[in-house]
PDB file of C-alpha atoms in Angstrom:
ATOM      1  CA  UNK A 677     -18.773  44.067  25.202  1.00 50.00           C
ATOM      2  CA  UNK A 678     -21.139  43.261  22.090  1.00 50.00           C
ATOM      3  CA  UNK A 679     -18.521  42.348  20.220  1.00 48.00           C
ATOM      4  CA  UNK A 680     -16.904  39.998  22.766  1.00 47.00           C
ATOM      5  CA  UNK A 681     -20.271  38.026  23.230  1.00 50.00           C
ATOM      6  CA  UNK A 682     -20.392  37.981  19.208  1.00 52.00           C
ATOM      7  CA  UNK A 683     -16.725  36.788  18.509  1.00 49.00           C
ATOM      8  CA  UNK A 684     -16.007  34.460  21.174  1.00 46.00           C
ATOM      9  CA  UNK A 685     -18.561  32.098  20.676  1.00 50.00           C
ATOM     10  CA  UNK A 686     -17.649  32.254  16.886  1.00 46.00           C
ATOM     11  CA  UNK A 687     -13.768  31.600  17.887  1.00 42.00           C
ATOM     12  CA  UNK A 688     -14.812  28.892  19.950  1.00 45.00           C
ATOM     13  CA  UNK A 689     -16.777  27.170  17.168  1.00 42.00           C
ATOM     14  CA  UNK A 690     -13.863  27.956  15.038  1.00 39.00           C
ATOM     15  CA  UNK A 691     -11.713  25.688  18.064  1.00 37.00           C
ATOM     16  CA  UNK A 692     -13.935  23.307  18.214  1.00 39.00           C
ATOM     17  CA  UNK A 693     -14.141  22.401  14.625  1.00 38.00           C
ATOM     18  CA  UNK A 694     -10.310  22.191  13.661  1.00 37.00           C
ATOM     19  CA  UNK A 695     -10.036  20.023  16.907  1.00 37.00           C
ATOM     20  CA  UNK A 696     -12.609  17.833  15.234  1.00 38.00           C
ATOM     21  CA  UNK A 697     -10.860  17.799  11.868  1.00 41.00           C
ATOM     22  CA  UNK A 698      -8.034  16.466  13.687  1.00 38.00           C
ATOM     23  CA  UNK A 699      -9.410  14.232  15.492  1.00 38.00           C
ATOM     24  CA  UNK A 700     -11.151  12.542  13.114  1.00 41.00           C
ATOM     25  CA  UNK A 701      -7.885  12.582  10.382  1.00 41.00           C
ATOM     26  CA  UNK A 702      -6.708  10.274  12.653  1.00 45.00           C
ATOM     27  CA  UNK A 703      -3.612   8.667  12.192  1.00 45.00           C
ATOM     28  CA  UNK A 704      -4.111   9.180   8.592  1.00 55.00           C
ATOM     29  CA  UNK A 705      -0.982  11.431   8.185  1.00 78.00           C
ATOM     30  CA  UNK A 706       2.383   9.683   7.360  1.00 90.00           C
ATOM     31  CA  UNK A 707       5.816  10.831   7.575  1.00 95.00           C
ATOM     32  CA  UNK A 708       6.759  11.065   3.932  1.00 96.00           C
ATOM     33  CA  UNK A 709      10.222  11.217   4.664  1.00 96.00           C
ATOM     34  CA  UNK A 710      10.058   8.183   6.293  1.00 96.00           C
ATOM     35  CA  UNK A 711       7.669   6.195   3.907  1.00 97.00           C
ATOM     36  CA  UNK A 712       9.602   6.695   1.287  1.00 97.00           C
ATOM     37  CA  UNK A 713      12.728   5.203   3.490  1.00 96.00           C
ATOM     38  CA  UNK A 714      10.876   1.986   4.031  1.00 97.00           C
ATOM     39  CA  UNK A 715       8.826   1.583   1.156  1.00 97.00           C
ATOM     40  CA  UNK A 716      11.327   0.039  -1.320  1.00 96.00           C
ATOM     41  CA  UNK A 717      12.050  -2.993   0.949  1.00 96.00           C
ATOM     42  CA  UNK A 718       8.801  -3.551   1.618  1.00 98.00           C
ATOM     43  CA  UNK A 719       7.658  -3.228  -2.136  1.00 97.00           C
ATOM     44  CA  UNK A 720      11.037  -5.510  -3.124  1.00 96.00           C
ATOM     45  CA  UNK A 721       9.778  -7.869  -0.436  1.00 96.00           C
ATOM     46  CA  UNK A 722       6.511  -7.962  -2.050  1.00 97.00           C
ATOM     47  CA  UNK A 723       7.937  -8.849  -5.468  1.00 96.00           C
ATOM     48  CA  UNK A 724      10.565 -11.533  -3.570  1.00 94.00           C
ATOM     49  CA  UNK A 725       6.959 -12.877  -2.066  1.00 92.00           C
ATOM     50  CA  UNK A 726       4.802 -13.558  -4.945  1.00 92.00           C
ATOM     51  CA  UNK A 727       7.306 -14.859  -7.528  1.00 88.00           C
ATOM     52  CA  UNK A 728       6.556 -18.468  -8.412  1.00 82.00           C
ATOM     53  CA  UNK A 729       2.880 -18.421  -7.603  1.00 81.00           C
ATOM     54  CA  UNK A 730       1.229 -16.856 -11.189  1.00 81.00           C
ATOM     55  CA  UNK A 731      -0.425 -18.736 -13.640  1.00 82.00           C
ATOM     56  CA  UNK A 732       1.702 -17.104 -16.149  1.00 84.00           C
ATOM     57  CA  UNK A 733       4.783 -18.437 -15.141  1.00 79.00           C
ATOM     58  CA  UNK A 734       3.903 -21.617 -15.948  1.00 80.00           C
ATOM     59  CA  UNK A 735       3.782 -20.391 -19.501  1.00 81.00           C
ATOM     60  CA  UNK A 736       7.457 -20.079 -20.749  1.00 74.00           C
ATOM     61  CA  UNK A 737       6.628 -18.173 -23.630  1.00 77.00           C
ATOM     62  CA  UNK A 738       5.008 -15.867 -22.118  1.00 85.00           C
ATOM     63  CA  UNK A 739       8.009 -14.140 -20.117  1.00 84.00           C
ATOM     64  CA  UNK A 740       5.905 -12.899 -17.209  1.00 93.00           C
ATOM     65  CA  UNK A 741       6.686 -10.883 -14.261  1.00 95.00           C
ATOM     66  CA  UNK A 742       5.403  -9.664 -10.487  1.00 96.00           C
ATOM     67  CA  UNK A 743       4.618  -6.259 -10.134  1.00 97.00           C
ATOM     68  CA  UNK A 744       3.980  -4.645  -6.886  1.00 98.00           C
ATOM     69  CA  UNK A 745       3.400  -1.450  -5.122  1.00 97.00           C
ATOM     70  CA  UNK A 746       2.344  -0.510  -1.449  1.00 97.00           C
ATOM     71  CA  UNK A 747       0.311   2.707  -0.004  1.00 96.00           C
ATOM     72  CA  UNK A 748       1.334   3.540   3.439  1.00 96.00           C
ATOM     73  CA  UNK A 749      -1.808   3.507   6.213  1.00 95.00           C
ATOM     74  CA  UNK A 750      -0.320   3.519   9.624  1.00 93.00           C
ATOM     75  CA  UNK A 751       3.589   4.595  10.372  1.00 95.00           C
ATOM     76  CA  UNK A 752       5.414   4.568  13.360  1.00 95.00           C
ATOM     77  CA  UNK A 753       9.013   4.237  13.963  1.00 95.00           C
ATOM     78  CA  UNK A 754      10.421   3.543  17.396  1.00 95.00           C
ATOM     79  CA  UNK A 755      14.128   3.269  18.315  1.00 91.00           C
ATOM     80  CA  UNK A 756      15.365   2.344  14.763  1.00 89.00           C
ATOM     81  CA  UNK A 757      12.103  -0.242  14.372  1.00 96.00           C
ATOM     82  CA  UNK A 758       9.394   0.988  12.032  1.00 97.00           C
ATOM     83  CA  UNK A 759       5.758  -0.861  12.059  1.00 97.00           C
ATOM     84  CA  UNK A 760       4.113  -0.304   8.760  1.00 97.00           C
ATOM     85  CA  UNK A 761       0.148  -0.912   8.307  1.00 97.00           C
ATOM     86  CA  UNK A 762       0.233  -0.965   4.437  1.00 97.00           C
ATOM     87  CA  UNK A 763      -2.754  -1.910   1.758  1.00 96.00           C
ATOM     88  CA  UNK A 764      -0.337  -4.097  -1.318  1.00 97.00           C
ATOM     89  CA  UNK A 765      -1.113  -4.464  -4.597  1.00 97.00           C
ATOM     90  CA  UNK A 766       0.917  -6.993  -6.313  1.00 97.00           C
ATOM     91  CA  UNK A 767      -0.348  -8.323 -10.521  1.00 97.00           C
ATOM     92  CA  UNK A 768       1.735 -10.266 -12.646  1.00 97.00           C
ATOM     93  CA  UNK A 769       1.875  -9.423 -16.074  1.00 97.00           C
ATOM     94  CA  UNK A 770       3.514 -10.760 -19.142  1.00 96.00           C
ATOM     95  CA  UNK A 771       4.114  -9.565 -22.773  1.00 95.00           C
ATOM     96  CA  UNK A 772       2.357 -11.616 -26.064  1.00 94.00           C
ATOM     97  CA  UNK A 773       2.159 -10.348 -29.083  1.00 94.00           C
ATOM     98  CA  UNK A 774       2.328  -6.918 -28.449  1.00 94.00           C
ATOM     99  CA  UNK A 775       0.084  -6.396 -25.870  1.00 96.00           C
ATOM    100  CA  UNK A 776       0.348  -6.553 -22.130  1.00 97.00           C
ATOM    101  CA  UNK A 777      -1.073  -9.771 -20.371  1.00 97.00           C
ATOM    102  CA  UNK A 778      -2.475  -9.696 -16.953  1.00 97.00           C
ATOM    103  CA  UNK A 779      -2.484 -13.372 -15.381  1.00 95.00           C
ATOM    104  CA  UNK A 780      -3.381 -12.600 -11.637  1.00 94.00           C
ATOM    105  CA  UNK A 781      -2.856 -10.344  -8.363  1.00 95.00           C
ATOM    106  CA  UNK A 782      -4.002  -9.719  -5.719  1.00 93.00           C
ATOM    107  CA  UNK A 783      -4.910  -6.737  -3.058  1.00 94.00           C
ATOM    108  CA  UNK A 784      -4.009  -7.586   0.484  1.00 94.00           C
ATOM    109  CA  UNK A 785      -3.718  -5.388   3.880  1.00 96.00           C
ATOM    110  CA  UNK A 786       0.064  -5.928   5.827  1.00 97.00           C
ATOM    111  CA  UNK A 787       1.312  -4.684   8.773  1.00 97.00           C
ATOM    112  CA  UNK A 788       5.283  -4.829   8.113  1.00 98.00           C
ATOM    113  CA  UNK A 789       8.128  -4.506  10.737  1.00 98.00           C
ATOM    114  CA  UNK A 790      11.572  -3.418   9.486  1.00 98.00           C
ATOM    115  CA  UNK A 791      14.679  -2.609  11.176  1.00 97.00           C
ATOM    116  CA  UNK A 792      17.526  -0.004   9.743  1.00 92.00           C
ATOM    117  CA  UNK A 793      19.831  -2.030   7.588  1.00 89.00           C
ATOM    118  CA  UNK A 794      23.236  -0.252   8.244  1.00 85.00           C
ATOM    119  CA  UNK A 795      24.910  -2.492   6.463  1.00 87.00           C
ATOM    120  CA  UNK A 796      22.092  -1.449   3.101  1.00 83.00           C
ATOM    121  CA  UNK A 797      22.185   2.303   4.649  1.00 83.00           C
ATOM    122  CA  UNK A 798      17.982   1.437   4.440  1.00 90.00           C
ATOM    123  CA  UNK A 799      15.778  -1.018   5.793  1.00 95.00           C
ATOM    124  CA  UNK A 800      15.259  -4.533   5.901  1.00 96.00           C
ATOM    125  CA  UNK A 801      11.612  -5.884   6.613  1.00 97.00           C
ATOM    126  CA  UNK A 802      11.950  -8.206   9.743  1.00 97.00           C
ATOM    127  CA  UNK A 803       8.542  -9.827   9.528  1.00 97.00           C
ATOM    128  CA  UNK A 804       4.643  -9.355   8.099  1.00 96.00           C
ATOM    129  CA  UNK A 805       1.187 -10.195   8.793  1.00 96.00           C
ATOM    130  CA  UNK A 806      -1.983 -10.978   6.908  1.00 94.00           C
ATOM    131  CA  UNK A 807      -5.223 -11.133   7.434  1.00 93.00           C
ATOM    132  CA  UNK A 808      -6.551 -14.538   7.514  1.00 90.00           C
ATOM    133  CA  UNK A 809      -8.680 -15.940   4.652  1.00 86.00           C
ATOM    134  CA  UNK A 810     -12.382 -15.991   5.147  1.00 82.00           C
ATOM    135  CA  UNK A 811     -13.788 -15.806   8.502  1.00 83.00           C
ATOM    136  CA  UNK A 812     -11.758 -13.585  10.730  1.00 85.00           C
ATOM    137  CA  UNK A 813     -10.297 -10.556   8.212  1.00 83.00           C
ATOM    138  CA  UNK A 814     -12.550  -8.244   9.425  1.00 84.00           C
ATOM    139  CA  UNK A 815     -11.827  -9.011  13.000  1.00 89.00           C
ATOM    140  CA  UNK A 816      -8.070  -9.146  12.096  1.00 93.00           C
ATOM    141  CA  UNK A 817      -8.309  -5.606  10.426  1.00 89.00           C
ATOM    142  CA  UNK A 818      -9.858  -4.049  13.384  1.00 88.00           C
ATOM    143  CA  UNK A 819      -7.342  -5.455  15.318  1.00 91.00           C
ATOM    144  CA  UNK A 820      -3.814  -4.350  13.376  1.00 92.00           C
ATOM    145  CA  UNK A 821      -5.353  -1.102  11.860  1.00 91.00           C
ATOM    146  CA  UNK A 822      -6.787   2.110  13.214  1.00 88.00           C
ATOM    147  CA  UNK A 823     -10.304   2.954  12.489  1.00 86.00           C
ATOM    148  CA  UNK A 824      -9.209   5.533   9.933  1.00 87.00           C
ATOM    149  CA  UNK A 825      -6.731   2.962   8.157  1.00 88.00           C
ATOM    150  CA  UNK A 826      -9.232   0.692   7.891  1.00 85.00           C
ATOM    151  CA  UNK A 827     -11.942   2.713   6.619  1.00 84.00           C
ATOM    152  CA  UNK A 828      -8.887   3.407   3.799  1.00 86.00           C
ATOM    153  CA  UNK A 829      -8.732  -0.240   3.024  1.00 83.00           C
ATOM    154  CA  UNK A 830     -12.383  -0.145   1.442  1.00 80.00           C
ATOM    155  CA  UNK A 831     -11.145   2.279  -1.187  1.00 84.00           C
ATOM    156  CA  UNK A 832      -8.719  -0.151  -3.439  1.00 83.00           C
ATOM    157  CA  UNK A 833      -5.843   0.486  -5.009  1.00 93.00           C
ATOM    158  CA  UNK A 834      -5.338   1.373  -8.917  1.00 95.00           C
ATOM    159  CA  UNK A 835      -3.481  -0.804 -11.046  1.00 95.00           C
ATOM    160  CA  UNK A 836      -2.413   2.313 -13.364  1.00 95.00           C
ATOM    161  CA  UNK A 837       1.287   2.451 -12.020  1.00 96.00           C
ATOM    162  CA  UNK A 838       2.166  -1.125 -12.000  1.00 97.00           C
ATOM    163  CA  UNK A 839       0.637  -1.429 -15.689  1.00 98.00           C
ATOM    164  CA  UNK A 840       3.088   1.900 -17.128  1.00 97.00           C
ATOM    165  CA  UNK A 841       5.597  -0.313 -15.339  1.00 97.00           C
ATOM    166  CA  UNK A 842       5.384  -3.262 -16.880  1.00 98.00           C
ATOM    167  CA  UNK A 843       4.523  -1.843 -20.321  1.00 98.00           C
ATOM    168  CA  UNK A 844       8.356   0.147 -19.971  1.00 98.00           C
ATOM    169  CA  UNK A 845       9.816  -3.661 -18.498  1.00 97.00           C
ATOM    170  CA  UNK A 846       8.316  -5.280 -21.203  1.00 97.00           C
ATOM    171  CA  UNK A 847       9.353  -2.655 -23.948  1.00 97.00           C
ATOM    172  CA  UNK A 848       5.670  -1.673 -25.014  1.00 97.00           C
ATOM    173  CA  UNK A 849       3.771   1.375 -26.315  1.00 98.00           C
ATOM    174  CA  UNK A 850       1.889   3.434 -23.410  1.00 97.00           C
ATOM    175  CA  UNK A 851      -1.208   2.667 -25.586  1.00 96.00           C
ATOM    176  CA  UNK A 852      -0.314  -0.896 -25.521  1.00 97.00           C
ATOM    177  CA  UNK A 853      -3.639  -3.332 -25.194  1.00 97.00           C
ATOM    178  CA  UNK A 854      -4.299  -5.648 -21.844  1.00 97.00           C
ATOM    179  CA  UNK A 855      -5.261  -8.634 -22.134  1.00 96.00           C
ATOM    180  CA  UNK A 856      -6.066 -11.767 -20.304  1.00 94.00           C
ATOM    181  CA  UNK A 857      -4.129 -15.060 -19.311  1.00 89.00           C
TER     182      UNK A 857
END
């Protein structure tokens, strides 16, 4: 009897914590399988969306290029429809003289719809939303994102992966310098 008045307070504790973990990790967990499905048209869009507005391509010797990349926050697919709640990252970068030039980017929150592309065998991104400049984006945030996605969106995003990528696009040493437009 000792023991039962010992252990099953100690189990329940033991309950009552993992529930919490859960509870709290929120919708934080994303199908892999299915991010990594989605994510290329949604990082293609990305690209296809911010060429033509860097300061760098108004310099034609400079040769410069978007870069993009997207980190999945919310995931849900329903009937062949997936709604993505994404944080982008998207920096344009050129090449001068050997070193790698950064001439702009920008980090912005999206919620993304896409649709299977059978045509594609993928998916094709049907629409997206951003928050509004200035007054509103935290409003707009709360509004598109769980509290847990949100509280993600404080954390940034590295630029490490798009610079390797541009360095290899642009034919340059890992160690290659950045520099400035």
């Amino acid at each position: 009897m000792t023991s039962v008045r010992i252990w099953g307070p100690g189990a329940g504790a033991v309950v009552v914590l993992v529930a919490a973990g859960v509870w709290a990790r929120g919708s934080s967990a994303v199908d892999t399988g299915l991010w990594a499905e989605v994510r290329p048209a949604i990082e293609a869009r990305l690209v296809t969306q911010s060429a033509g507005t860097g300061a760098g391509e108004s310099e034609p010797a400079l040769r410069s290029r978007w870069f993009c990349r997207a980190e999945a926050l919310d995931l849900q697919e329903s009937g062949g429809r997936v709604r993505a709640g994404v944080n982008t990252l998207c920096e344009e970068y050129g090449e001068r003289a050997g070193a790698l030039v950064l001439c702009g980017g920008a980090q912005t929150p999206q919620v993304v719809r896409l649709a299977r592309d059978p045509a594609n065998g993928g998916f094709r991104v049907v629409s997206a939303e951003e928050p509004p400049d200035g007054e509103g984006y935290g409003e707009w945030e709360g509004n598109h994102f769980s509290h847990s996605a949100a509280s993600r969106l404080d954390r940034g995003m590295t630029s490490t992966g798009l610079r390797t990528a541009a360095r290899t696009h642009f034919g340059l040493p890992a160690d290659a310098p950045v520099r400035y437009c």
